[in-house]
Amino acid sequence: MIVMKRILSTHIFFLSSLLWHGCVHTRDNRLDPLLDSGMPKQWEAVDLNNSLSQDKNLTYWMDSFENEWLNEAVYTAWSTNPSLVALAEQTLAVGEEAVITGASILPQANVGANGSKSKRNLIGFNFPNGSTSFTSESFTSGINLSWEIDLWGKLRDQKNSAKKRFEGSQYDYEGARLSLAGQVAKAWYGIVESEQQLQLSKQMTVTFKKNQVFIANRFANGLASALENDLATSALASSQATETMRERIQNTQVKELESFLGYFAKGSLDHNFSDSLPKLDLSPFPPTPAQVMQNRPDLLAARLQLEASGYDLSVAKMNLLPSISLTGGPGSRSEEFGDLLNNRFRTWEISGGITQPLFNGGRIRANIRRSQALKKAAEANYRAVALRAFTEVETLLANESFLQQQEEYLQIASLAAQTAAKTSWDRYQRGVQGIFDTLDSQRRAFEAESRLLDTRKDRIFNRINLFLALGMPALPIEP
């Protein structure tokens, strides 16, 4: 009767645990919470943008620039940039942590051997030989097995959480590679634009130097006033200051590119930079928002972190349930070490245990509330990353059209300003126009050309940022 009561109590206990497990195991594994939040089906800027190509065959965005030297620089940065190398090693470490966590679901086995020797005193016993003590030896060997039975799926969820975090760290690494490629490309074309700006400032200095010499001779001969001479000198000094500024900017940009490539900054790179900025074709037609969600590494990483937090919450709830473990294994025991391999001394042992939390100061409940808060934070972070991604794409798509129009207008303005500067100088030489208007027209011509170069650079930067925002790969992993 007592045995039957114990069996009945055991069955009731396990049935209650299963019912409780059904209450606490409420993992939410929705594929994507953004699908129910009104995610746009198409980009608004697409309907307003006439500067988009219908070509959808571009696989790697670096191919659109057709620059082998730039491709080589990106591959160099991927292999030598210390920050990226460090992130790669950290990603490998996270992968090993996932292996360590996943190993807990499997039985653990260890082999070992032990030996002991002891002496005992037996005072008060009258042995025939008069001895009052004896010594004994004992040797054991065997395989020790231990296994926590994953009855509720807690260990499985711990493994899945670690796996999701590892996959998320892989996407973090891919995002860092993609970002580094964009930084190298922008630094590269920043140097090209800076060199063009430097050459333009040198040309401006030469022009104002000729003006200053011409006016100084006229002033010496009494044909120009002191005001005209001072204005020419001021224009020359200003152009020289601009030239120095351009040299400083270029030196800084070269050092920045060197740091991206993992080099110590010297301010000089042995690379074949082109003489002019590339002429951009129409921007490729962008993928849909749903496709961008599958392409952007930061979005994929945030979603995986959200899934991992769901598993963490499930584990926290299942900590309320009992844990069951088995230990034991085969072995041997003997008073002689040489007999451990003898089959006559073989032994085995198996034991089981069950542990149910009763009181722990509220730790488990607090951990559940903590996991719930972290899951909500992960979902909010995922939405924030998605909103930032969609805003970036919409803004950059709109900028494509704005910058193209801006470049076209500045091209017209630059040509007109150059013509006006030549006409103004001719009028000054004939005494029809004053030196102030002449110098101002020349300055406007150089400024228009400088703004045109700056806008072309901005358009290239915008195109690179658009490729990054769309999550398009830069180059194949291997050259």
Tab-separated table of C-alpha atoms in Angstrom:
chain	number	residue	atom	x	y	z
A	1	MET	CA	0.000	0.000	0.000
A	2	ILE	CA	2.816	2.367	0.844
A	3	VAL	CA	4.516	1.521	-2.463
A	4	MET	CA	1.321	2.272	-4.390
A	5	LYS	CA	0.988	5.648	-2.678
A	6	ARG	CA	4.544	6.538	-3.620
A	7	ILE	CA	3.971	5.552	-7.236
A	8	LEU	CA	0.731	7.536	-7.324
A	9	SER	CA	2.440	10.582	-5.795
A	10	THR	CA	5.216	10.369	-8.360
A	11	HIS	CA	2.719	10.257	-11.267
A	12	ILE	CA	0.795	13.206	-9.861
A	13	PHE	CA	4.025	15.164	-9.483
A	14	PHE	CA	5.086	14.579	-13.086
A	15	LEU	CA	1.594	15.309	-14.422
A	16	SER	CA	1.564	18.600	-12.514
A	17	SER	CA	5.000	19.452	-13.896
A	18	LEU	CA	3.834	18.786	-17.458
A	19	LEU	CA	0.768	20.967	-16.966
A	20	TRP	CA	2.917	23.708	-15.452
A	21	HIS	CA	5.345	23.320	-18.335
A	22	GLY	CA	2.473	23.988	-20.708
A	23	CYS	CA	1.762	27.193	-18.831
A	24	VAL	CA	5.286	28.553	-18.719
A	25	HIS	CA	6.567	27.437	-22.122
A	26	THR	CA	5.140	30.265	-24.217
A	27	ARG	CA	7.932	31.099	-26.602
A	28	ASP	CA	6.878	33.553	-29.327
A	29	ASN	CA	8.619	32.628	-32.551
A	30	ARG	CA	6.860	34.883	-35.002
A	31	LEU	CA	8.855	35.061	-38.203
A	32	ASP	CA	8.890	38.823	-38.393
A	33	PRO	CA	6.980	41.275	-36.180
A	34	LEU	CA	7.357	44.014	-38.791
A	35	LEU	CA	5.091	42.188	-41.224
A	36	ASP	CA	2.129	43.179	-39.048
A	37	SER	CA	3.175	46.807	-38.524
A	38	GLY	CA	2.314	48.361	-41.873
A	39	MET	CA	5.667	47.889	-43.591
A	40	PRO	CA	5.609	49.662	-46.975
A	41	LYS	CA	5.384	47.513	-50.086
A	42	GLN	CA	7.316	49.951	-52.294
A	43	TRP	CA	9.556	52.974	-51.913
A	44	GLU	CA	7.853	56.345	-52.131
A	45	ALA	CA	10.895	57.938	-53.759
A	46	VAL	CA	10.742	55.512	-56.692
A	47	ASP	CA	7.635	57.184	-58.131
A	48	LEU	CA	9.274	60.634	-57.825
A	49	ASN	CA	12.666	59.645	-59.226
A	50	ASN	CA	13.325	59.715	-62.964
A	51	SER	CA	17.028	58.931	-62.583
A	52	LEU	CA	16.649	55.194	-61.916
A	53	SER	CA	17.721	52.488	-64.313
A	54	GLN	CA	15.500	49.500	-64.949
A	55	ASP	CA	18.570	47.252	-64.994
A	56	LYS	CA	18.361	44.827	-62.064
A	57	ASN	CA	21.379	42.683	-62.994
A	58	LEU	CA	23.935	44.437	-60.787
A	59	THR	CA	25.241	41.870	-58.282
A	60	TYR	CA	28.212	43.653	-56.722
A	61	TRP	CA	27.985	47.423	-56.456
A	62	MET	CA	31.741	47.943	-56.783
A	63	ASP	CA	31.456	46.704	-60.366
A	64	SER	CA	29.489	49.844	-61.247
A	65	PHE	CA	32.657	51.951	-60.796
A	66	GLU	CA	34.841	49.667	-62.959
A	67	ASN	CA	37.976	50.412	-60.940
A	68	GLU	CA	40.298	47.440	-60.409
A	69	TRP	CA	42.651	49.457	-58.189
A	70	LEU	CA	39.792	50.349	-55.895
A	71	ASN	CA	38.700	46.701	-55.772
A	72	GLU	CA	42.231	45.732	-54.753
A	73	ALA	CA	42.196	48.362	-52.001
A	74	VAL	CA	38.933	46.966	-50.618
A	75	TYR	CA	40.322	43.430	-50.543
A	76	THR	CA	43.417	44.754	-48.783
A	77	ALA	CA	41.279	46.476	-46.164
A	78	TRP	CA	39.244	43.316	-45.610
A	79	SER	CA	42.369	41.328	-44.852
A	80	THR	CA	44.490	43.865	-42.941
A	81	ASN	CA	42.147	46.301	-41.191
A	82	PRO	CA	42.759	45.546	-37.482
A	83	SER	CA	39.237	46.428	-36.368
A	84	LEU	CA	37.727	44.016	-38.896
A	85	VAL	CA	40.250	41.305	-38.009
A	86	ALA	CA	39.365	41.735	-34.320
A	87	LEU	CA	35.651	41.480	-35.107
A	88	ALA	CA	36.272	38.296	-37.114
A	89	GLU	CA	38.038	36.694	-34.154
A	90	GLN	CA	35.253	37.810	-31.817
A	91	THR	CA	32.733	36.207	-34.174
A	92	LEU	CA	34.676	32.941	-34.026
A	93	ALA	CA	34.678	33.183	-30.234
A	94	VAL	CA	30.882	33.585	-30.213
A	95	GLY	CA	30.659	30.493	-32.408
A	96	GLU	CA	32.714	28.508	-29.931
A	97	GLU	CA	30.492	29.766	-27.110
A	98	ALA	CA	27.521	28.366	-29.035
A	99	VAL	CA	29.305	24.998	-29.273
A	100	ILE	CA	29.988	25.064	-25.529
A	101	THR	CA	26.368	25.895	-24.739
A	102	GLY	CA	25.025	23.257	-27.123
A	103	ALA	CA	27.237	20.555	-25.603
A	104	SER	CA	25.178	20.607	-22.393
A	105	ILE	CA	22.343	18.780	-24.146
A	106	LEU	CA	24.558	15.713	-24.672
A	107	PRO	CA	25.785	13.205	-22.076
A	108	GLN	CA	29.182	13.949	-20.568
A	109	ALA	CA	31.733	11.136	-20.180
A	110	ASN	CA	35.058	11.076	-18.314
A	111	VAL	CA	37.496	8.242	-17.757
A	112	GLY	CA	39.612	8.049	-14.651
A	113	ALA	CA	41.496	5.860	-12.203
A	114	ASN	CA	42.015	6.318	-8.461
A	115	GLY	CA	44.094	4.605	-5.835
A	116	SER	CA	44.253	4.872	-2.057
A	117	LYS	CA	46.175	3.316	0.828
A	118	SER	CA	45.080	3.575	4.468
A	119	LYS	CA	46.174	2.409	7.908
A	120	ARG	CA	43.808	1.665	10.771
A	121	ASN	CA	44.521	1.083	14.463
A	122	LEU	CA	42.643	-1.655	16.316
A	123	ILE	CA	43.553	-1.095	19.968
A	124	GLY	CA	41.851	-3.411	22.435
A	125	PHE	CA	41.650	-6.416	20.148
A	126	ASN	CA	43.872	-9.431	21.051
A	127	PHE	CA	45.143	-10.675	17.707
A	128	PRO	CA	47.312	-13.823	17.757
A	129	ASN	CA	50.365	-12.097	16.333
A	130	GLY	CA	49.996	-9.108	18.682
A	131	SER	CA	49.373	-6.626	15.853
A	132	THR	CA	47.215	-3.613	16.680
A	133	SER	CA	46.924	-2.080	13.171
A	134	PHE	CA	46.599	-3.032	9.534
A	135	THR	CA	46.912	-1.332	6.158
A	136	SER	CA	44.709	-1.672	3.103
A	137	GLU	CA	44.879	-0.613	-0.536
A	138	SER	CA	42.051	0.127	-2.944
A	139	PHE	CA	42.096	0.920	-6.661
A	140	THR	CA	39.193	1.952	-8.890
A	141	SER	CA	38.846	2.829	-12.559
A	142	GLY	CA	35.973	3.430	-14.897
A	143	ILE	CA	33.978	5.727	-17.130
A	144	ASN	CA	31.899	8.342	-15.362
A	145	LEU	CA	28.760	9.328	-17.279
A	146	SER	CA	26.480	12.247	-16.447
A	147	TRP	CA	23.459	13.470	-18.334
A	148	GLU	CA	20.804	16.054	-17.615
A	149	ILE	CA	17.671	14.843	-19.354
A	150	ASP	CA	16.181	17.685	-21.399
A	151	LEU	CA	12.606	16.733	-20.593
A	152	TRP	CA	11.215	20.264	-20.978
A	153	GLY	CA	13.418	21.478	-23.846
A	154	LYS	CA	15.311	24.002	-21.717
A	155	LEU	CA	18.748	22.859	-22.880
A	156	ARG	CA	17.523	22.818	-26.465
A	157	ASP	CA	16.345	26.421	-26.176
A	158	GLN	CA	19.662	27.441	-24.616
A	159	LYS	CA	21.395	25.876	-27.597
A	160	ASN	CA	19.069	27.608	-30.064
A	161	SER	CA	19.605	30.960	-28.343
A	162	ALA	CA	23.380	30.605	-28.574
A	163	LYS	CA	23.058	29.563	-32.209
A	164	LYS	CA	20.924	32.611	-33.066
A	165	ARG	CA	23.399	34.941	-31.358
A	166	PHE	CA	26.243	33.386	-33.314
A	167	GLU	CA	24.344	33.835	-36.571
A	168	GLY	CA	23.636	37.432	-35.550
A	169	SER	CA	27.324	38.054	-34.872
A	170	GLN	CA	28.098	36.695	-38.340
A	171	TYR	CA	25.765	39.281	-39.846
A	172	ASP	CA	27.388	41.952	-37.670
A	173	TYR	CA	30.691	40.962	-39.228
A	174	GLU	CA	29.211	41.035	-42.730
A	175	GLY	CA	27.816	44.485	-41.999
A	176	ALA	CA	31.242	45.660	-40.843
A	177	ARG	CA	32.838	44.328	-44.048
A	178	LEU	CA	30.225	46.084	-46.148
A	179	SER	CA	30.663	49.329	-44.214
A	180	LEU	CA	34.449	49.154	-44.546
A	181	ALA	CA	34.137	48.702	-48.316
A	182	GLY	CA	31.973	51.824	-48.435
A	183	GLN	CA	34.442	53.778	-46.301
A	184	VAL	CA	37.348	52.770	-48.534
A	185	ALA	CA	35.422	53.689	-51.689
A	186	LYS	CA	34.380	57.081	-50.306
A	187	ALA	CA	37.894	57.804	-49.069
A	188	TRP	CA	39.250	56.806	-52.491
A	189	TYR	CA	36.990	59.145	-54.447
A	190	GLY	CA	37.383	61.796	-51.781
A	191	ILE	CA	41.108	61.790	-52.589
A	192	VAL	CA	40.372	61.971	-56.326
A	193	GLU	CA	38.066	64.950	-55.802
A	194	SER	CA	40.569	66.544	-53.443
A	195	GLU	CA	43.298	66.262	-56.082
A	196	GLN	CA	41.035	67.914	-58.639
A	197	GLN	CA	40.222	70.672	-56.154
A	198	LEU	CA	43.936	71.124	-55.497
A	199	GLN	CA	44.696	71.407	-59.212
A	200	LEU	CA	41.853	73.894	-59.587
A	201	SER	CA	43.207	76.001	-56.709
A	202	LYS	CA	46.661	75.934	-58.280
A	203	GLN	CA	45.168	77.089	-61.562
A	204	MET	CA	43.372	79.867	-59.669
A	205	THR	CA	46.654	80.880	-58.016
A	206	VAL	CA	48.393	81.037	-61.408
A	207	THR	CA	45.589	83.181	-62.807
A	208	PHE	CA	45.600	85.624	-59.884
A	209	LYS	CA	49.398	85.713	-59.951
A	210	LYS	CA	49.317	86.840	-63.573
A	211	ASN	CA	46.670	89.407	-62.654
A	212	GLN	CA	48.785	90.719	-59.780
A	213	VAL	CA	51.904	91.027	-61.927
A	214	PHE	CA	49.981	92.752	-64.702
A	215	ILE	CA	48.275	95.225	-62.354
A	216	ALA	CA	51.495	95.827	-60.387
A	217	ASN	CA	53.241	96.872	-63.613
A	218	ARG	CA	50.359	99.165	-64.495
A	219	PHE	CA	50.480	100.612	-60.965
A	220	ALA	CA	54.222	101.223	-61.274
A	221	ASN	CA	53.596	103.050	-64.530
A	222	GLY	CA	50.782	105.102	-63.033
A	223	LEU	CA	48.119	103.356	-65.107
A	224	ALA	CA	46.374	101.609	-62.134
A	225	SER	CA	45.363	102.866	-58.740
A	226	ALA	CA	46.618	101.652	-55.364
A	227	LEU	CA	43.153	100.181	-54.745
A	228	GLU	CA	43.398	98.026	-57.847
A	229	ASN	CA	46.880	96.867	-56.828
A	230	ASP	CA	45.678	95.976	-53.311
A	231	LEU	CA	42.669	94.091	-54.645
A	232	ALA	CA	44.888	92.025	-56.949
A	233	THR	CA	47.317	91.274	-54.099
A	234	SER	CA	44.438	90.246	-51.825
A	235	ALA	CA	42.966	87.956	-54.486
A	236	LEU	CA	46.360	86.270	-54.965
A	237	ALA	CA	46.884	85.739	-51.227
A	238	SER	CA	43.375	84.305	-50.856
A	239	SER	CA	43.946	81.844	-53.683
A	240	GLN	CA	47.257	80.757	-52.120
A	241	ALA	CA	45.476	80.183	-48.801
A	242	THR	CA	42.858	78.084	-50.610
A	243	GLU	CA	45.612	76.038	-52.247
A	244	THR	CA	47.206	75.367	-48.856
A	245	MET	CA	43.826	74.344	-47.439
A	246	ARG	CA	43.333	71.877	-50.298
A	247	GLU	CA	46.741	70.355	-49.636
A	248	ARG	CA	45.869	69.937	-45.968
A	249	ILE	CA	42.522	68.296	-46.781
A	250	GLN	CA	44.133	65.905	-49.245
A	251	ASN	CA	46.831	64.933	-46.747
A	252	THR	CA	44.157	64.152	-44.146
A	253	GLN	CA	42.130	62.081	-46.597
A	254	VAL	CA	45.156	60.041	-47.654
A	255	LYS	CA	45.968	59.268	-44.022
A	256	GLU	CA	42.365	58.243	-43.438
A	257	LEU	CA	42.522	55.784	-46.329
A	258	GLU	CA	45.825	54.456	-45.000
A	259	SER	CA	44.168	53.731	-41.653
A	260	PHE	CA	41.315	51.873	-43.395
A	261	LEU	CA	43.928	49.724	-45.160
A	262	GLY	CA	45.665	48.948	-41.888
A	263	TYR	CA	48.740	51.056	-42.639
A	264	PHE	CA	50.465	53.516	-40.358
A	265	ALA	CA	49.628	57.023	-41.527
A	266	LYS	CA	52.327	58.566	-43.720
A	267	GLY	CA	50.282	60.828	-45.938
A	268	SER	CA	51.395	59.132	-49.156
A	269	LEU	CA	49.917	56.126	-50.952
A	270	ASP	CA	51.364	54.274	-53.914
A	271	HIS	CA	48.074	53.725	-55.727
A	272	ASN	CA	46.930	54.599	-59.216
A	273	PHE	CA	44.235	57.151	-58.503
A	274	SER	CA	42.293	58.313	-61.536
A	275	ASP	CA	42.638	61.905	-62.718
A	276	SER	CA	38.916	62.602	-62.572
A	277	LEU	CA	35.785	61.425	-60.815
A	278	PRO	CA	33.834	58.689	-62.620
A	279	LYS	CA	30.762	59.643	-64.560
A	280	LEU	CA	27.807	57.920	-62.934
A	281	ASP	CA	25.190	56.027	-64.853
A	282	LEU	CA	21.589	55.924	-63.697
A	283	SER	CA	21.155	54.336	-60.296
A	284	PRO	CA	19.964	50.704	-60.468
A	285	PHE	CA	16.342	50.074	-59.638
A	286	PRO	CA	16.173	49.301	-55.906
A	287	PRO	CA	14.825	46.049	-54.450
A	288	THR	CA	11.562	46.144	-52.532
A	289	PRO	CA	11.481	46.871	-48.771
A	290	ALA	CA	10.842	43.187	-48.080
A	291	GLN	CA	13.939	42.267	-50.102
A	292	VAL	CA	16.004	44.880	-48.269
A	293	MET	CA	14.991	43.252	-44.993
A	294	GLN	CA	16.542	40.036	-46.282
A	295	ASN	CA	19.703	41.787	-47.510
A	296	ARG	CA	20.754	44.282	-44.832
A	297	PRO	CA	23.099	42.655	-42.311
A	298	ASP	CA	22.075	44.964	-39.456
A	299	LEU	CA	18.388	44.087	-39.919
A	300	LEU	CA	19.142	40.378	-40.072
A	301	ALA	CA	21.328	40.627	-36.966
A	302	ALA	CA	18.634	42.535	-35.049
A	303	ARG	CA	16.003	39.974	-35.999
A	304	LEU	CA	18.218	37.106	-34.860
A	305	GLN	CA	18.826	38.879	-31.567
A	306	LEU	CA	15.057	39.129	-31.169
A	307	GLU	CA	14.658	35.400	-31.809
A	308	ALA	CA	17.440	34.645	-29.323
A	309	SER	CA	15.710	36.750	-26.663
A	310	GLY	CA	12.572	34.665	-27.202
A	311	TYR	CA	14.523	31.507	-26.467
A	312	ASP	CA	16.098	33.172	-23.418
A	313	LEU	CA	12.638	33.986	-22.057
A	314	SER	CA	11.567	30.377	-22.562
A	315	VAL	CA	14.642	29.151	-20.661
A	316	ALA	CA	13.970	31.595	-17.825
A	317	LYS	CA	10.408	30.267	-17.439
A	318	MET	CA	11.508	26.642	-17.537
A	319	ASN	CA	13.877	27.247	-14.641
A	320	LEU	CA	10.736	26.876	-12.519
A	321	LEU	CA	10.490	23.223	-13.557
A	322	PRO	CA	12.396	20.328	-11.987
A	323	SER	CA	15.633	19.104	-13.506
A	324	ILE	CA	16.379	15.397	-13.884
A	325	SER	CA	19.869	13.950	-14.141
A	326	LEU	CA	21.482	10.540	-14.458
A	327	THR	CA	25.003	9.581	-13.364
A	328	GLY	CA	27.001	6.382	-13.334
A	329	GLY	CA	28.912	4.115	-15.639
A	330	PRO	CA	31.006	0.953	-15.861
A	331	GLY	CA	34.249	0.458	-13.965
A	332	SER	CA	36.326	-1.869	-11.833
A	333	ARG	CA	37.456	-2.058	-8.215
A	334	SER	CA	40.269	-4.118	-6.672
A	335	GLU	CA	42.878	-4.169	-3.914
A	336	GLU	CA	45.523	-4.789	-6.573
A	337	PHE	CA	46.178	-2.241	-9.330
A	338	GLY	CA	46.953	-5.010	-11.812
A	339	ASP	CA	43.484	-6.506	-11.377
A	340	LEU	CA	41.639	-3.421	-12.678
A	341	LEU	CA	41.605	-4.893	-16.186
A	342	ASN	CA	40.419	-8.279	-14.975
A	343	ASN	CA	36.787	-8.969	-15.890
A	344	ARG	CA	36.150	-10.530	-12.481
A	345	PHE	CA	36.518	-7.126	-10.839
A	346	ARG	CA	34.125	-5.306	-13.147
A	347	THR	CA	31.504	-3.029	-11.533
A	348	TRP	CA	28.807	-0.658	-12.651
A	349	GLU	CA	26.755	2.031	-11.041
A	350	ILE	CA	23.792	4.150	-12.078
A	351	SER	CA	21.885	6.733	-10.109
A	352	GLY	CA	19.298	9.359	-10.839
A	353	GLY	CA	18.263	12.594	-9.242
A	354	ILE	CA	15.543	15.190	-9.512
A	355	THR	CA	15.773	18.761	-8.267
A	356	GLN	CA	12.820	21.127	-7.881
A	357	PRO	CA	13.403	24.784	-6.930
A	358	LEU	CA	11.532	25.698	-3.755
A	359	PHE	CA	12.989	28.934	-2.468
A	360	ASN	CA	15.690	31.116	-3.994
A	361	GLY	CA	14.825	34.639	-2.904
A	362	GLY	CA	12.814	35.421	-6.039
A	363	ARG	CA	15.753	34.967	-8.429
A	364	ILE	CA	13.866	32.872	-10.955
A	365	ARG	CA	10.859	35.206	-11.116
A	366	ALA	CA	13.163	38.206	-11.377
A	367	ASN	CA	15.052	36.521	-14.204
A	368	ILE	CA	11.755	35.913	-16.021
A	369	ARG	CA	10.826	39.591	-15.728
A	370	ARG	CA	14.322	40.534	-16.856
A	371	SER	CA	14.065	38.242	-19.900
A	372	GLN	CA	10.651	39.683	-20.770
A	373	ALA	CA	12.064	43.208	-20.641
A	374	LEU	CA	15.055	42.234	-22.783
A	375	LYS	CA	12.752	40.619	-25.350
A	376	LYS	CA	10.655	43.777	-25.579
A	377	ALA	CA	13.845	45.810	-25.902
A	378	ALA	CA	15.088	43.524	-28.696
A	379	GLU	CA	11.793	43.945	-30.552
A	380	ALA	CA	11.927	47.719	-30.164
A	381	ASN	CA	15.539	47.733	-31.334
A	382	TYR	CA	14.565	45.677	-34.385
A	383	ARG	CA	11.875	48.197	-35.264
A	384	ALA	CA	14.314	51.069	-34.721
A	385	VAL	CA	16.877	49.479	-37.044
A	386	ALA	CA	14.160	48.893	-39.647
A	387	LEU	CA	12.900	52.483	-39.435
A	388	ARG	CA	16.440	53.788	-39.782
A	389	ALA	CA	17.025	51.523	-42.769
A	390	PHE	CA	13.820	52.588	-44.539
A	391	THR	CA	14.535	56.266	-43.843
A	392	GLU	CA	18.048	55.930	-45.242
A	393	VAL	CA	16.833	54.292	-48.448
A	394	GLU	CA	14.033	56.808	-49.012
A	395	THR	CA	16.361	59.760	-48.371
A	396	LEU	CA	19.174	58.449	-50.548
A	397	LEU	CA	16.815	57.550	-53.389
A	398	ALA	CA	15.395	61.071	-53.332
A	399	ASN	CA	18.912	62.525	-53.213
A	400	GLU	CA	19.759	60.701	-56.432
A	401	SER	CA	17.349	62.910	-58.337
A	402	PHE	CA	18.237	66.107	-56.447
A	403	LEU	CA	21.977	65.683	-56.909
A	404	GLN	CA	21.634	64.860	-60.586
A	405	GLN	CA	19.672	68.066	-61.175
A	406	GLN	CA	22.113	70.017	-59.023
A	407	GLU	CA	25.039	68.736	-61.075
A	408	GLU	CA	23.337	69.671	-64.333
A	409	TYR	CA	22.635	73.217	-63.126
A	410	LEU	CA	26.174	73.664	-61.813
A	411	GLN	CA	27.570	72.432	-65.128
A	412	ILE	CA	25.677	75.230	-66.867
A	413	ALA	CA	26.712	77.733	-64.200
A	414	SER	CA	30.386	76.748	-64.485
A	415	LEU	CA	30.506	77.125	-68.261
A	416	ALA	CA	28.709	80.478	-68.103
A	417	ALA	CA	30.993	81.720	-65.312
A	418	GLN	CA	34.129	80.803	-67.265
A	419	THR	CA	32.858	82.682	-70.298
A	420	ALA	CA	31.945	85.668	-68.135
A	421	ALA	CA	35.428	85.681	-66.530
A	422	LYS	CA	37.160	85.817	-69.910
A	423	THR	CA	34.865	88.572	-71.118
A	424	SER	CA	35.362	90.543	-67.915
A	425	TRP	CA	39.161	90.375	-68.175
A	426	ASP	CA	39.042	91.557	-71.770
A	427	ARG	CA	36.801	94.464	-70.747
A	428	TYR	CA	39.214	95.401	-67.939
A	429	GLN	CA	42.173	95.395	-70.297
A	430	ARG	CA	40.265	97.745	-72.605
A	431	GLY	CA	39.426	100.002	-69.635
A	432	VAL	CA	35.690	99.419	-69.948
A	433	GLN	CA	35.309	97.612	-66.594
A	434	GLY	CA	36.858	98.023	-63.144
A	435	ILE	CA	39.222	95.542	-61.510
A	436	PHE	CA	36.792	94.707	-58.681
A	437	ASP	CA	34.167	93.264	-61.023
A	438	THR	CA	36.861	91.492	-63.038
A	439	LEU	CA	38.396	89.754	-60.021
A	440	ASP	CA	34.942	88.894	-58.718
A	441	SER	CA	33.940	87.271	-62.024
A	442	GLN	CA	37.134	85.202	-62.041
A	443	ARG	CA	36.524	84.139	-58.453
A	444	ARG	CA	32.952	83.148	-59.315
A	445	ALA	CA	34.205	80.999	-62.196
A	446	PHE	CA	36.589	79.057	-59.939
A	447	GLU	CA	33.957	78.737	-57.211
A	448	ALA	CA	31.412	77.379	-59.704
A	449	GLU	CA	33.910	74.772	-60.905
A	450	SER	CA	34.742	73.869	-57.283
A	451	ARG	CA	31.066	73.468	-56.385
A	452	LEU	CA	30.591	71.273	-59.443
A	453	LEU	CA	33.424	68.963	-58.302
A	454	ASP	CA	32.009	68.888	-54.777
A	455	THR	CA	28.538	67.978	-56.078
A	456	ARG	CA	29.961	65.199	-58.239
A	457	LYS	CA	31.711	63.817	-55.173
A	458	ASP	CA	28.507	64.116	-53.137
A	459	ARG	CA	26.644	62.228	-55.821
A	460	ILE	CA	29.209	59.405	-55.758
A	461	PHE	CA	29.050	59.299	-51.961
A	462	ASN	CA	25.250	59.209	-52.104
A	463	ARG	CA	25.384	56.325	-54.593
A	464	ILE	CA	27.743	54.377	-52.315
A	465	ASN	CA	25.560	55.074	-49.286
A	466	LEU	CA	22.517	53.926	-51.261
A	467	PHE	CA	24.200	50.624	-52.099
A	468	LEU	CA	25.036	50.189	-48.407
A	469	ALA	CA	21.491	51.078	-47.328
A	470	LEU	CA	20.076	48.488	-49.737
A	471	GLY	CA	22.421	45.849	-48.304
A	472	MET	CA	23.965	45.038	-51.673
A	473	PRO	CA	27.256	43.094	-51.495
A	474	ALA	CA	30.346	45.039	-52.528
A	475	LEU	CA	32.545	42.300	-53.972
A	476	PRO	CA	32.869	38.515	-53.875
A	477	ILE	CA	34.426	37.222	-50.671
A	478	GLU	CA	37.530	36.130	-52.568
A	479	PRO	CA	39.073	38.132	-55.458
